[in-house]
Coordinates of C-alpha atoms in Angstrom, one line a residue:
M1 CA 0.0 0.0 0.0
I2 CA 1.3 3.5 -0.9
Q3 CA 1.8 5.7 2.1
K4 CA -0.2 9.0 2.2
V5 CA 1.9 12.1 1.7
T6 CA 0.8 15.5 3.0
H7 CA 1.3 18.9 1.4
R8 CA 4.2 19.8 3.7
Q9 CA 6.0 16.5 3.0
M10 CA 5.6 16.9 -0.7
I11 CA 7.3 20.3 -0.6
L12 CA 10.2 19.1 1.6
M13 CA 10.8 16.0 -0.7
L14 CA 10.7 18.2 -3.8
M15 CA 13.3 20.5 -2.2
L16 CA 15.5 17.6 -1.2
L17 CA 15.6 16.1 -4.7
S18 CA 16.3 19.4 -6.3
I19 CA 18.8 21.1 -3.9
T20 CA 21.3 18.4 -2.9
G21 CA 22.9 17.6 -6.2
T22 CA 22.6 21.2 -7.5
L23 CA 24.3 22.6 -4.4
L24 CA 27.4 20.5 -4.8
Q25 CA 28.5 20.7 -8.4
P26 CA 26.9 22.8 -11.2
H27 CA 27.0 26.2 -9.5
A28 CA 30.6 26.8 -10.6
Q29 CA 29.7 26.0 -14.2
A30 CA 26.7 28.3 -14.2
I31 CA 28.9 31.1 -12.7
Y32 CA 31.6 30.5 -15.3
Y33 CA 29.1 31.2 -18.2
A34 CA 26.6 33.6 -16.7
E35 CA 29.2 35.4 -14.5
Q36 CA 27.5 37.9 -12.1
H37 CA 24.0 37.0 -13.3
A38 CA 24.3 33.3 -12.6
Y39 CA 21.3 33.5 -10.3
L40 CA 19.1 34.3 -13.3
C41 CA 19.8 30.8 -14.7
Y42 CA 17.2 29.4 -12.3
I43 CA 14.3 31.3 -13.9
P44 CA 14.0 29.2 -17.1
V45 CA 14.8 26.0 -15.2
V46 CA 12.0 26.6 -12.7
L47 CA 9.5 27.4 -15.5
I48 CA 10.3 24.3 -17.5
M49 CA 10.2 22.0 -14.5
F50 CA 6.9 23.6 -13.3
T51 CA 5.4 22.8 -16.7
S52 CA 6.6 19.2 -16.6
M53 CA 5.4 18.6 -13.1
W54 CA 2.0 20.2 -13.9
L55 CA 1.6 17.8 -16.9
L56 CA 2.4 14.8 -14.6
S57 CA -0.1 16.1 -12.0
R58 CA -2.8 16.1 -14.7
V59 CA -1.8 12.6 -15.6
Q60 CA -1.9 11.5 -11.9
R61 CA -5.4 12.9 -11.5
R62 CA -6.6 10.3 -13.9
F63 CA -5.3 7.5 -11.6
P64 CA -5.9 8.8 -8.1
D65 CA -5.1 5.6 -6.2
K66 CA -1.9 4.7 -8.2
D67 CA 1.6 5.9 -8.6
L68 CA 3.1 6.5 -12.1
F69 CA 4.8 3.1 -12.2
E70 CA 1.5 1.3 -11.6
S71 CA -0.4 3.6 -14.0
L72 CA 2.0 2.7 -16.8
V73 CA 1.9 -1.0 -16.2
T74 CA -1.9 -1.3 -15.8
R75 CA -2.7 0.8 -18.8
F76 CA 0.0 -0.4 -21.3
P77 CA 1.3 -3.8 -20.1
F78 CA 4.2 -3.9 -22.6
L79 CA 5.0 -0.3 -23.5
G80 CA 4.3 0.8 -19.9
R81 CA 6.9 -1.7 -18.6
L82 CA 9.4 -0.6 -21.3
A83 CA 9.0 3.0 -20.2
G84 CA 9.2 2.0 -16.5
L85 CA 12.5 0.1 -17.1
M86 CA 13.9 3.1 -18.9
Y87 CA 13.1 5.3 -16.0
I88 CA 14.6 2.7 -13.6
A89 CA 17.9 2.8 -15.6
F90 CA 17.8 6.6 -15.4
F91 CA 17.3 6.4 -11.6
F92 CA 20.1 3.9 -11.3
F93 CA 22.5 6.1 -13.2
V94 CA 21.6 9.1 -11.0
F95 CA 22.2 6.8 -7.9
A96 CA 25.7 5.8 -9.1
R97 CA 26.5 9.4 -9.9
D98 CA 25.3 10.7 -6.5
I99 CA 27.4 8.0 -4.8
R100 CA 30.6 9.1 -6.6
L101 CA 29.8 12.8 -6.3
T102 CA 29.3 12.5 -2.5
G103 CA 32.3 10.3 -2.1
D104 CA 34.6 12.8 -3.8
Y105 CA 33.0 15.7 -1.9
V106 CA 33.6 14.1 1.5
S107 CA 37.1 12.9 0.5
I108 CA 38.2 16.3 -0.7
T109 CA 36.7 18.5 2.0
L110 CA 36.4 16.4 5.2
L111 CA 38.3 13.1 5.1
E112 CA 41.4 13.6 3.0
T113 CA 43.3 10.6 4.2
T114 CA 40.4 8.1 4.1
P115 CA 40.1 5.9 0.9
I116 CA 37.2 6.9 -1.1
S117 CA 36.0 3.3 -1.4
I118 CA 35.6 3.2 2.4
I119 CA 33.7 6.5 2.4
V120 CA 31.3 5.2 -0.4
L121 CA 30.7 1.9 1.4
S122 CA 29.8 3.7 4.6
L123 CA 27.3 5.9 2.7
L124 CA 25.8 2.8 1.1
V125 CA 25.4 1.0 4.4
M126 CA 23.4 3.9 5.8
A127 CA 21.3 4.2 2.6
I128 CA 20.4 0.5 2.7
F129 CA 19.2 0.7 6.3
I130 CA 17.1 3.8 5.5
V131 CA 15.5 2.2 2.4
R132 CA 14.6 -1.0 4.3
G133 CA 12.6 1.1 6.7
G134 CA 10.3 2.0 3.8
L135 CA 9.0 5.3 2.6
G136 CA 8.0 6.3 6.1
S137 CA 11.6 6.4 7.3
L138 CA 12.6 8.4 4.2
I139 CA 9.9 11.0 4.8
G140 CA 10.8 11.2 8.5
M141 CA 14.4 12.0 7.6
V142 CA 13.3 14.5 5.0
E143 CA 11.1 16.4 7.6
L144 CA 14.0 16.5 10.0
Y145 CA 17.1 17.3 7.9
V146 CA 15.6 19.5 5.2
A147 CA 14.0 21.7 7.9
L148 CA 17.4 21.9 9.5
F149 CA 19.0 22.8 6.2
L150 CA 16.4 25.6 5.7
L151 CA 17.1 27.0 9.1
N152 CA 20.9 27.1 8.3
S153 CA 20.2 28.8 4.9
I154 CA 18.2 31.5 6.7
I155 CA 21.0 32.1 9.3
V156 CA 24.0 32.1 6.9
P157 CA 23.3 35.4 5.1
F158 CA 23.5 37.2 8.5
M159 CA 26.9 35.6 9.2
L160 CA 28.2 36.7 5.8
I161 CA 27.5 40.4 6.2
Q162 CA 31.1 41.3 6.7
Q163 CA 32.3 39.3 3.7
I164 CA 29.6 40.4 1.2
N165 CA 30.7 42.8 -1.5
L166 CA 27.9 43.9 -3.7
D167 CA 30.3 45.3 -6.3
N168 CA 30.8 41.8 -7.5
L169 CA 27.3 41.9 -9.0
K170 CA 28.2 44.9 -11.3
P171 CA 27.1 45.7 -13.9
Y172 CA 23.7 44.9 -12.7
F173 CA 21.7 45.2 -15.9
D174 CA 24.2 44.1 -18.5
V175 CA 22.9 40.6 -18.8
D176 CA 24.5 38.1 -21.2
L177 CA 21.4 36.1 -22.3
A178 CA 23.5 33.4 -24.1
G179 CA 25.6 32.9 -20.9
V180 CA 22.5 32.6 -18.8
G181 CA 21.1 30.0 -21.2
R182 CA 24.3 28.0 -21.0
G183 CA 24.3 28.2 -17.3
S184 CA 20.7 27.0 -17.2
W185 CA 21.7 24.0 -19.3
Y186 CA 24.2 22.8 -16.7
L187 CA 21.7 23.4 -13.8
F188 CA 18.7 21.7 -15.5
S189 CA 19.7 18.0 -15.1
F190 CA 20.2 18.3 -11.3
Y191 CA 17.3 20.6 -10.6
G192 CA 14.9 18.5 -12.7
E193 CA 15.3 15.4 -10.5
M194 CA 12.1 16.4 -8.8
I195 CA 10.6 14.3 -11.6
F196 CA 11.1 11.3 -9.3
L197 CA 8.2 12.2 -7.0
P198 CA 5.1 11.0 -9.1
F199 CA 6.7 7.5 -9.2
I200 CA 6.4 7.0 -5.5
V201 CA 3.4 9.3 -4.6
R202 CA -0.1 8.3 -5.6
G203 CA -2.2 10.6 -7.7
S204 CA -4.5 12.0 -5.0
D205 CA -1.5 13.3 -3.0
F206 CA 0.3 14.8 -6.0
R207 CA -1.2 18.3 -5.9
V208 CA -0.5 21.3 -8.0
K209 CA -0.4 23.5 -5.0
S210 CA 2.6 21.6 -3.6
I211 CA 4.3 21.7 -7.0
V212 CA 4.0 25.5 -7.2
T213 CA 5.1 26.2 -3.6
G214 CA 8.0 23.7 -3.8
N215 CA 9.3 25.2 -7.1
I216 CA 9.1 28.8 -5.9
V217 CA 10.7 28.1 -2.5
T218 CA 13.5 25.9 -4.0
G219 CA 14.2 28.4 -6.8
L220 CA 14.4 31.4 -4.5
L221 CA 16.7 29.5 -2.1
M222 CA 19.1 28.4 -4.8
M223 CA 19.2 31.9 -6.2
L224 CA 20.0 33.2 -2.7
I225 CA 22.9 30.7 -2.4
V226 CA 24.3 31.7 -5.8
I227 CA 24.2 35.4 -4.9
E228 CA 25.9 34.7 -1.6
T229 CA 28.7 32.8 -3.4
I230 CA 29.3 35.6 -6.0
T231 CA 29.2 38.4 -3.5
S232 CA 31.5 36.8 -0.9
I233 CA 33.9 34.9 -3.1
G234 CA 33.8 36.7 -6.5
V235 CA 33.1 35.5 -10.0
P236 CA 36.8 34.7 -11.0
I237 CA 37.4 32.4 -8.1
A238 CA 33.9 30.9 -7.8
S239 CA 33.8 29.9 -11.4
R240 CA 37.0 27.8 -11.0
L241 CA 36.1 25.9 -7.9
V242 CA 34.9 22.3 -7.9
Y243 CA 32.6 22.7 -4.8
P244 CA 31.8 26.4 -4.4
S245 CA 29.3 25.7 -1.7
Y246 CA 32.0 24.4 0.5
E247 CA 34.2 27.4 -0.1
L248 CA 31.2 29.6 0.8
A249 CA 30.9 27.7 4.2
R250 CA 34.6 28.3 4.8
Q251 CA 34.0 32.1 4.5
L252 CA 31.9 32.0 7.7
Q253 CA 33.6 33.1 10.8
I254 CA 31.7 34.0 14.0
S255 CA 34.7 35.0 16.1
D256 CA 38.4 34.3 16.5
F257 CA 37.9 31.0 18.4
L258 CA 35.3 29.5 15.9
D259 CA 36.7 29.7 12.4
R260 CA 35.6 26.2 11.2
F261 CA 31.9 26.8 11.0
D262 CA 31.8 24.7 7.8
L263 CA 31.8 21.6 10.0
A264 CA 28.5 22.7 11.5
L265 CA 27.1 23.2 8.0
A266 CA 28.4 19.9 6.9
A267 CA 26.6 18.3 9.8
A268 CA 23.3 19.6 8.4
T269 CA 24.1 19.1 4.7
L270 CA 25.5 15.6 4.7
P271 CA 22.4 13.9 6.1
C272 CA 20.4 15.6 3.3
I273 CA 22.8 14.2 0.7
I274 CA 22.6 10.7 2.3
T275 CA 18.8 10.8 2.3
K276 CA 18.9 11.8 -1.4
I277 CA 21.1 8.7 -2.1
A278 CA 18.6 6.6 -0.2
F279 CA 15.8 8.1 -2.3
D280 CA 17.6 7.0 -5.5
L281 CA 18.0 3.5 -4.2
Y282 CA 14.4 3.3 -3.0
L283 CA 13.2 4.5 -6.5
V284 CA 15.1 1.7 -8.2
C285 CA 13.9 -1.0 -5.9
W286 CA 10.3 0.3 -5.9
G287 CA 10.3 0.4 -9.7
L288 CA 11.6 -3.2 -10.0
K289 CA 8.9 -4.3 -7.6
R290 CA 6.2 -2.6 -9.7
M291 CA 7.6 -4.2 -12.9
I292 CA 8.0 -7.6 -11.4
P293 CA 5.4 -8.0 -8.6
K294 CA 6.9 -11.3 -7.2
V295 CA 10.2 -9.6 -6.4
S296 CA 10.8 -8.3 -2.9
G297 CA 12.0 -4.7 -2.7
K298 CA 13.9 -5.2 0.6
V299 CA 15.8 -8.2 -0.8
L300 CA 16.9 -6.1 -3.8
T301 CA 18.4 -3.2 -1.7
G302 CA 21.7 -4.9 -1.0
P303 CA 22.5 -6.2 -4.5
I304 CA 21.5 -3.0 -6.2
A305 CA 23.5 -0.9 -3.8
L306 CA 26.6 -3.1 -4.5
L307 CA 26.0 -2.8 -8.2
G308 CA 25.7 0.9 -7.9
F309 CA 29.0 1.0 -5.9
V310 CA 30.8 -0.8 -8.8
C311 CA 29.2 1.3 -11.5
A312 CA 30.1 4.5 -9.7
F313 CA 33.8 3.8 -10.1
W314 CA 33.3 2.2 -13.5
F315 CA 31.4 5.2 -15.1
F316 CA 33.6 7.9 -13.6
R317 CA 37.3 7.7 -13.0
N318 CA 37.7 10.9 -11.1
A319 CA 35.8 14.1 -10.1
I320 CA 37.0 16.0 -13.2
Q321 CA 35.3 13.5 -15.5
L322 CA 32.2 13.7 -13.4
N323 CA 32.2 17.5 -13.6
R324 CA 32.6 17.5 -17.4
F325 CA 29.9 14.9 -18.0
T326 CA 27.2 17.4 -16.8
R327 CA 27.0 19.0 -20.3
E328 CA 26.2 15.7 -22.1
W329 CA 24.0 14.4 -19.3
T330 CA 21.5 17.2 -19.8
W331 CA 20.6 15.7 -23.2
V332 CA 19.6 12.5 -21.5
A333 CA 17.8 14.3 -18.7
I334 CA 15.7 16.3 -21.1
V335 CA 14.2 13.0 -22.5
F336 CA 13.0 11.9 -19.1
E337 CA 12.2 15.2 -17.5
V338 CA 10.5 17.0 -20.4
L339 CA 9.7 14.7 -23.4
F340 CA 8.3 11.7 -21.5
P341 CA 5.9 13.9 -19.3
I342 CA 4.5 15.3 -22.5
V343 CA 4.0 11.8 -24.0
F344 CA 2.3 10.6 -20.8
F345 CA 0.0 13.6 -20.8
L346 CA -1.1 12.9 -24.3
F347 CA -1.5 9.1 -24.2
L348 CA -1.7 7.8 -20.7
R349 CA -5.4 7.7 -20.0
P350 CA -7.6 5.1 -18.3
R351 CA -9.6 2.7 -20.4
K352 CA -13.1 3.7 -21.5
K353 CA -14.7 0.9 -19.5
E354 CA -12.8 1.9 -16.3
A355 CA -13.5 5.6 -17.0
G356 CA -17.2 4.7 -17.5
H357 CA -17.4 2.7 -14.3
A358 CA -15.2 4.7 -12.0
P359 CA -16.4 8.3 -12.5
N360 CA -20.0 7.5 -13.5
S361 CA -20.8 5.1 -10.8
E362 CA -23.0 7.7 -9.1
S363 CA -24.9 8.4 -12.3
G364 CA -25.4 4.7 -12.8
D365 CA -26.8 4.5 -9.3
R366 CA -29.1 7.4 -10.1
A367 CA -30.2 5.8 -13.3
S368 CA -31.0 2.5 -11.6
R369 CA -32.9 4.4 -8.9
G370 CA -34.8 6.2 -11.6
K371 CA -35.7 2.9 -13.3
Q372 CA -36.9 1.5 -9.9
Q373 CA -39.0 4.6 -9.4
E374 CA -40.5 4.3 -12.9
G375 CA -41.3 0.6 -12.2
E376 CA -43.0 1.5 -9.0
Q377 CA -45.0 4.2 -10.7
K378 CA -46.1 1.7 -13.4
Q379 CA -47.1 -0.8 -10.8
E380 CA -49.1 1.9 -8.9
Q381 CA -50.8 2.9 -12.2
A382 CA -51.6 -0.8 -13.0
S383 CA -52.9 -1.4 -9.5
G384 CA -55.0 1.8 -9.8
E385 CA -56.4 0.7 -13.2
S386 CA -57.3 -2.7 -11.7
D387 CA -59.0 -1.0 -8.8
Q388 CA -61.0 1.1 -11.2
S389 CA -62.0 -1.9 -13.3
E390 CA -63.1 -3.8 -10.2
E391 CA -65.1 -0.8 -9.1
K392 CA -66.8 -0.7 -12.6
S393 CA -67.5 -4.4 -12.5
E394 CA -69.0 -4.0 -9.1
E395 CA -71.2 -1.1 -10.3
K396 CA -72.4 -3.1 -13.3
S397 CA -73.2 -6.1 -11.1
E398 CA -75.1 -3.9 -8.8
E399 CA -77.0 -2.3 -11.7
K400 CA -77.9 -5.8 -13.1
S401 CA -79.1 -7.0 -9.6
E402 CA -81.2 -3.8 -9.3
E403 CA -82.7 -4.4 -12.8
K404 CA -83.5 -8.0 -11.9
S405 CA -85.1 -7.0 -8.6
G406 CA -87.2 -4.4 -10.5
D407 CA -88.5 -6.9 -13.0
K408 CA -89.5 -9.3 -10.3
S409 CA -91.3 -6.6 -8.4
A410 CA -93.1 -5.5 -11.5
E411 CA -94.3 -9.1 -12.2
K412 CA -95.6 -9.5 -8.7
S413 CA -97.6 -6.3 -8.9
I414 CA -99.1 -7.4 -12.2
E415 CA -100.2 -10.7 -10.7
K416 CA -101.8 -8.9 -7.8
K417 CA -103.8 -6.6 -10.1
G418 CA -105.0 -9.6 -12.1
K419 CA -106.5 -11.4 -9.1
T420 CA -108.5 -8.3 -7.8
S421 CA -110.1 -7.1 -11.1
P422 CA -113.7 -8.6 -12.0
G423 CA -113.8 -11.0 -15.1
G424 CA -110.4 -10.1 -15.6
G425 CA -109.3 -13.7 -16.2
N426 CA -112.6 -15.6 -17.1
L427 CA -114.9 -14.3 -19.9
Q428 CA -117.7 -17.0 -19.6
P429 CA -121.3 -16.0 -18.1
S430 CA -122.1 -17.5 -14.8

């Protein structure tokens, strides 16, 4: 049974899927092309993803009690499974990429002497235990750590007041539209991972209100982080960093005795990244369970996690190759995050019989009730007519009986008159 998801949980999950990957890598590439106007790169990305999610919400309204995996399989048994397997392969690649990206991030910034394989295995063990707890454990971690991340994001601007230099945003109105477009291209594949949500949320919980609120809040928060990075670090340095968000955290300094506030931010950010990895693993296992009903999702978590561990080092040799692959990866992401939602919106509809039975059940009940009422009226009319015929027959019988009685009385009166009259019956003389 699919767990019910509230409006607040939908917004937090959407933020988790869109923020974690985008926060680590593509900001440097967006700043490199759009320079001081890199924050504008989020405007086209937010608009495109809002359109895709709105299309999927319309599709989900046609199947209120099912997730998108189940809708595809029940409506188109062969083509639906083919599309579902393609999405599972897409989720699996994102899972392997996130493992490698997080392992490199932790190895470079926090644990420089620890082998990256040990770091990735530790992340996978945590993700496996989270996934085996089901969607409820994932949602619980989202509500805790995303809320903590939002709190830190609100506090950080006040700590950066001394390091902020608004001259780094000049010229304010000389916008390079081509550079902004190229920056949006690098951000799109990471930000568009909110497309995962309809595959685990049933149609009745996938609301347009949650999509609008989550997109607006996420877009504004990421624009704020980019502005903080540009104003505190500068465009020349930020555009050449591998992890600009980590360098932004290193700029924070409360006083002379606490100059490593980046550790406190890492304590709030890393659980969000681990939860995102667990989401990727959960999506792959959940999709396979939908495609092959006899397979147990809990049993698959361990083998799929180990396969992802192998593929993470097989697909990407180092962090530089992972960074450069973002440009080509956007071509693949557009297919799953833009084109497929359009196809689903046009063709994924319930069967006519199901559509006739499900939404028109009330009208059918009304029609049957109307037929019953008509039958009762006809019975009443028939009974009324029978009563009237009986009344008429009774009246006729009464009239006949009255006529007979009248004839008898007339005959008796005639007989009496014949007896009393003289010579009335005998004409002979006496």
